[in-house]
Tab-separated table of C-alpha atoms in Angstrom:
chain	number	residue	atom	x	y	z
A	1	MET	CA	-149.271	-73.032	0.176
A	2	GLN	CA	-151.840	-74.190	-2.343
A	3	ASP	CA	-155.471	-74.375	-1.404
A	4	LYS	CA	-156.624	-77.501	-3.234
A	5	LYS	CA	-159.142	-79.262	-1.052
A	6	PRO	CA	-162.552	-79.944	-2.663
A	7	LYS	CA	-165.094	-77.193	-2.087
A	8	SER	CA	-168.803	-77.029	-2.396
A	9	VAL	CA	-169.459	-74.875	-5.424
A	10	PHE	CA	-173.236	-74.565	-5.399
A	11	LYS	CA	-175.099	-72.107	-3.214
A	12	GLU	CA	-178.857	-71.775	-2.947
A	13	GLY	CA	-180.015	-68.430	-4.357
A	14	ALA	CA	-178.011	-65.327	-5.229
A	15	ILE	CA	-174.420	-64.769	-4.100
A	16	THR	CA	-174.484	-61.707	-1.867
A	17	SER	CA	-172.036	-58.817	-1.871
A	18	GLU	CA	-171.471	-59.522	1.843
A	19	PHE	CA	-170.316	-63.036	0.982
A	20	ILE	CA	-168.012	-61.703	-1.756
A	21	GLY	CA	-166.613	-58.991	0.511
A	22	ASN	CA	-166.017	-61.489	3.279
A	23	SER	CA	-164.165	-63.795	0.867
A	24	ILE	CA	-161.802	-60.962	0.007
A	25	TYR	CA	-161.332	-60.146	3.703
A	26	LYS	CA	-160.394	-63.769	4.496
A	27	HIS	CA	-157.390	-63.503	2.163
A	28	GLN	CA	-155.692	-60.759	4.168
A	29	THR	CA	-153.841	-63.412	6.160
A	30	LYS	CA	-152.394	-64.957	2.971
A	31	THR	CA	-149.593	-62.503	2.515
A	32	SER	CA	-147.777	-64.284	-0.327
A	33	ILE	CA	-150.606	-63.071	-2.565
A	34	GLY	CA	-149.926	-59.953	-4.607
A	35	ALA	CA	-152.889	-60.003	-6.979
A	36	HIS	CA	-156.534	-61.089	-6.885
A	37	ASN	CA	-158.897	-61.226	-9.820
A	38	ILE	CA	-162.641	-61.672	-9.562
A	39	PHE	CA	-165.360	-62.526	-12.053
A	40	LEU	CA	-168.983	-61.894	-11.120
A	41	GLY	CA	-171.736	-63.205	-13.363
A	42	GLN	CA	-174.895	-61.124	-13.017
A	43	VAL	CA	-178.383	-62.031	-14.245
A	44	ARG	CA	-179.275	-59.714	-17.099
A	45	ALA	CA	-182.814	-58.393	-17.614
A	46	ASP	CA	-182.855	-59.305	-21.313
A	47	ASP	CA	-185.766	-58.108	-23.425
A	48	ILE	CA	-187.002	-60.959	-25.609
A	49	ASP	CA	-190.084	-60.515	-27.813
A	50	GLU	CA	-191.150	-57.486	-25.744
A	51	LYS	CA	-190.920	-59.419	-22.477
A	52	THR	CA	-188.304	-58.801	-19.820
A	53	VAL	CA	-186.395	-61.473	-17.928
A	54	LEU	CA	-187.173	-61.160	-14.199
A	55	ALA	CA	-185.027	-64.009	-12.907
A	56	ILE	CA	-183.197	-67.179	-13.837
A	57	GLU	CA	-183.949	-70.466	-12.094
A	58	TYR	CA	-180.806	-72.583	-12.081
A	59	THR	CA	-180.669	-76.364	-11.881
A	60	ALA	CA	-177.725	-78.685	-12.432
A	61	TYR	CA	-176.686	-82.281	-12.833
A	62	GLU	CA	-174.930	-81.775	-9.525
A	63	ASP	CA	-172.724	-84.871	-9.385
A	64	MET	CA	-171.358	-84.312	-12.883
A	65	ALA	CA	-171.124	-80.551	-12.355
A	66	ASN	CA	-169.070	-80.973	-9.172
A	67	ALA	CA	-166.773	-83.395	-10.999
A	68	LYS	CA	-166.344	-80.863	-13.831
A	69	PHE	CA	-165.666	-77.998	-11.410
A	70	HIS	CA	-163.029	-80.203	-9.802
A	71	GLU	CA	-161.412	-80.951	-13.190
A	72	ILE	CA	-161.381	-77.243	-14.041
A	73	ARG	CA	-159.734	-76.441	-10.687
A	74	GLU	CA	-157.085	-79.107	-11.167
A	75	ALA	CA	-156.356	-77.985	-14.727
A	76	ALA	CA	-156.091	-74.349	-13.661
A	77	PHE	CA	-153.705	-75.122	-10.797
A	78	GLU	CA	-151.668	-77.205	-13.226
A	79	GLN	CA	-151.461	-74.443	-15.826
A	80	PHE	CA	-151.147	-71.273	-13.742
A	81	GLU	CA	-149.161	-70.310	-10.661
A	82	LEU	CA	-152.145	-69.731	-8.407
A	83	THR	CA	-152.116	-69.410	-4.637
A	84	CYS	CA	-155.813	-70.130	-4.386
A	85	MET	CA	-159.033	-70.345	-6.307
A	86	HIS	CA	-162.689	-70.220	-5.295
A	87	ILE	CA	-165.741	-70.893	-7.439
A	88	TYR	CA	-169.356	-70.415	-6.358
A	89	HIS	CA	-172.429	-70.891	-8.550
A	90	SER	CA	-176.058	-70.346	-7.647
A	91	LEU	CA	-178.853	-72.877	-7.789
A	92	GLY	CA	-182.520	-71.929	-7.585
A	93	THR	CA	-183.870	-68.463	-8.312
A	94	VAL	CA	-181.563	-65.504	-8.954
A	95	LYS	CA	-183.270	-62.224	-9.822
A	96	ALA	CA	-182.093	-59.834	-12.532
A	97	GLY	CA	-179.268	-57.722	-11.126
A	98	GLU	CA	-178.162	-60.377	-8.652
A	99	ILE	CA	-174.949	-62.407	-8.813
A	100	CYS	CA	-175.086	-66.050	-9.928
A	101	LEU	CA	-171.382	-66.851	-10.444
A	102	PHE	CA	-168.373	-65.802	-8.361
A	103	VAL	CA	-164.881	-66.855	-9.417
A	104	PHE	CA	-161.942	-65.645	-7.338
A	105	VAL	CA	-158.293	-66.346	-8.165
A	106	SER	CA	-155.168	-65.209	-6.345
A	107	SER	CA	-151.482	-65.322	-7.168
A	108	PRO	CA	-148.243	-63.640	-6.160
A	109	ARG	CA	-148.252	-61.780	-9.540
A	110	ARG	CA	-150.917	-60.019	-11.596
A	111	LYS	CA	-150.431	-61.422	-15.129
A	112	VAL	CA	-151.310	-64.917	-14.020
A	113	VAL	CA	-154.652	-63.979	-12.525
A	114	PHE	CA	-155.899	-62.289	-15.710
A	115	GLU	CA	-155.185	-65.383	-17.792
A	116	ALA	CA	-156.352	-67.885	-15.197
A	117	LEU	CA	-159.674	-66.165	-14.592
A	118	GLU	CA	-160.600	-66.108	-18.275
A	119	TYR	CA	-159.633	-69.748	-18.655
A	120	ILE	CA	-161.747	-70.798	-15.676
A	121	VAL	CA	-164.841	-68.778	-16.583
A	122	GLU	CA	-164.826	-69.992	-20.205
A	123	ALA	CA	-164.415	-73.599	-19.055
A	124	ILE	CA	-167.344	-73.254	-16.636
A	125	LYS	CA	-169.566	-71.855	-19.387
A	126	ALA	CA	-168.616	-74.623	-21.837
A	127	ASP	CA	-168.259	-77.761	-19.715
A	128	VAL	CA	-170.409	-77.645	-16.590
A	129	PRO	CA	-173.964	-79.050	-16.822
A	130	VAL	CA	-175.916	-76.147	-15.336
A	131	PHE	CA	-179.295	-75.216	-16.809
A	132	GLY	CA	-181.106	-71.894	-16.626
A	133	LYS	CA	-184.791	-71.128	-16.990
A	134	GLU	CA	-185.357	-67.463	-17.833
A	135	VAL	CA	-188.604	-66.384	-16.212
A	136	PHE	CA	-190.521	-63.393	-17.625
A	137	GLU	CA	-192.902	-60.908	-15.975
A	138	ASP	CA	-195.974	-62.808	-17.191
A	139	GLU	CA	-194.635	-66.064	-15.650
A	140	SER	CA	-193.862	-67.567	-19.056
A	141	HIS	CA	-190.291	-68.788	-19.570
A	142	GLN	CA	-187.606	-69.824	-22.007
A	143	TRP	CA	-184.428	-71.838	-21.555
A	144	LYS	CA	-181.118	-70.024	-21.498
A	145	LYS	CA	-178.253	-71.244	-23.670
A	146	ASN	CA	-174.636	-70.142	-23.378
A	147	SER	CA	-173.254	-68.644	-26.571
B	1	MET	CA	-181.193	-104.586	-18.940
B	2	TYR	CA	-182.634	-101.727	-16.955
B	3	ILE	CA	-181.110	-98.318	-17.492
B	4	ASN	CA	-181.463	-95.375	-15.151
B	5	ILE	CA	-182.024	-92.173	-17.121
B	6	LYS	CA	-181.931	-88.660	-15.709
B	7	TYR	CA	-183.513	-85.658	-17.432
B	8	PHE	CA	-182.624	-82.013	-16.879
B	9	GLY	CA	-183.889	-78.542	-17.737
B	10	GLN	CA	-186.140	-78.345	-20.750
B	11	ILE	CA	-185.772	-82.086	-21.361
B	12	ALA	CA	-187.241	-82.816	-17.906
B	13	GLU	CA	-190.012	-80.365	-18.716
B	14	LEU	CA	-190.829	-82.399	-21.824
B	15	THR	CA	-190.627	-85.860	-20.228
B	16	GLN	CA	-192.420	-84.589	-17.102
B	17	THR	CA	-190.093	-86.661	-14.978
B	18	LYS	CA	-186.549	-86.113	-13.711
B	19	GLU	CA	-185.584	-89.747	-13.621
B	20	GLU	CA	-186.839	-93.162	-14.696
B	21	ASN	CA	-185.744	-96.773	-15.109
B	22	LEU	CA	-186.245	-98.109	-18.605
B	23	GLU	CA	-185.977	-101.660	-19.868
B	24	PHE	CA	-183.707	-101.649	-22.895
B	25	SER	CA	-182.140	-104.332	-25.096
B	26	GLY	CA	-179.913	-102.287	-27.459
B	27	ILE	CA	-176.158	-101.853	-27.368
B	28	ILE	CA	-175.224	-98.290	-28.288
B	29	VAL	CA	-176.386	-94.819	-27.291
B	30	SER	CA	-178.203	-94.071	-30.566
B	31	GLU	CA	-180.462	-97.088	-30.033
B	32	LEU	CA	-181.432	-95.782	-26.638
B	33	VAL	CA	-182.152	-92.365	-28.144
B	34	GLU	CA	-184.430	-93.989	-30.767
B	35	THR	CA	-186.282	-95.770	-27.964
B	36	LEU	CA	-186.722	-92.457	-26.158
B	37	TYR	CA	-187.979	-90.803	-29.373
B	38	LEU	CA	-190.734	-93.416	-29.527
B	39	LYS	CA	-191.700	-92.709	-25.935
B	40	TYR	CA	-191.370	-88.910	-26.160
B	41	SER	CA	-191.999	-87.848	-29.755
B	42	ASN	CA	-191.282	-84.147	-29.092
B	43	LEU	CA	-187.780	-85.054	-27.963
B	44	ARG	CA	-186.786	-85.092	-31.661
B	45	THR	CA	-187.173	-81.312	-31.780
B	46	LYS	CA	-184.797	-80.769	-28.834
B	47	ASN	CA	-181.083	-80.278	-28.733
B	48	PHE	CA	-179.314	-82.410	-26.110
B	49	GLN	CA	-176.133	-84.298	-25.291
B	50	ILE	CA	-175.836	-87.642	-23.537
B	51	ALA	CA	-173.690	-88.305	-20.494
B	52	GLN	CA	-172.833	-91.815	-19.341
B	53	ASN	CA	-171.381	-92.108	-15.864
B	54	GLN	CA	-171.022	-88.311	-15.848
B	55	GLU	CA	-168.984	-88.073	-19.060
B	56	LEU	CA	-170.316	-86.865	-22.405
B	57	VAL	CA	-170.525	-89.677	-24.960
B	58	SER	CA	-171.226	-89.941	-28.693
B	59	MET	CA	-174.145	-91.705	-30.369
B	60	GLU	CA	-171.885	-94.658	-31.212
B	61	THR	CA	-170.711	-95.237	-27.629
B	62	GLU	CA	-171.520	-98.603	-26.125
B	63	LEU	CA	-173.869	-98.497	-23.167
B	64	THR	CA	-172.357	-99.889	-20.007
B	65	GLY	CA	-175.564	-99.890	-18.039
B	66	ASN	CA	-176.368	-97.284	-15.487
B	67	ASP	CA	-176.298	-93.537	-15.043
B	68	ILE	CA	-177.401	-92.067	-18.343
B	69	ALA	CA	-178.370	-88.390	-18.460
B	70	LEU	CA	-179.929	-86.239	-21.176
B	71	LEU	CA	-178.408	-82.777	-20.970
B	72	PRO	CA	-179.877	-79.753	-22.774
B	73	PRO	CA	-177.565	-76.821	-23.703
B	74	PHE	CA	-175.515	-75.585	-20.750
B	75	ALA	CA	-176.338	-72.192	-19.285
B	76	GLY	CA	-173.989	-71.794	-16.333
B	77	GLY	CA	-172.592	-68.445	-15.270
């Protein structure tokens, strides 16, 4: 059974390890699954001009972002034999070391989940209008840009 | 016509507003961008894309009216 209903992707603040662990636990009842794959994006304490990034403050064009997340989901289900897929992205402040993106794909077989996860994460980075303000120790900031 | 324009990230920082309604008489996106350059001169130094009705559009795209957004480089994930 495919799990295709629209989900809310954005969560306020960091994505906790409890939330991630609980998501894994919830899949124990879906016994057609033989392989999960998980991507966790973590805020990096980059050093830029001798200042260290303390946190990233995320904002988004939420309506467009949700539409893009939906398109990515549909395209991934179309392309890969997935049992289910979950995407969560933070809004607001996420401190260095905390998780800001959680992508979770499941399939009967392992090869599919490796390919699907990379496809989804790259599409999120390229196509979803999310913006990140990197805040330094001295309260100055710069704007993050995906490379 | 009046156009609703949304600003995000560093563009919103520059315009000091997240949203405004602007009276505009041009036809294509580049004309709107020129109008915005007159209002916000520092906008010329910024890198951004334009979305119309939540889809990215080119400078030559015809404006259909509402829901324009100026999007700085994406930084998701």
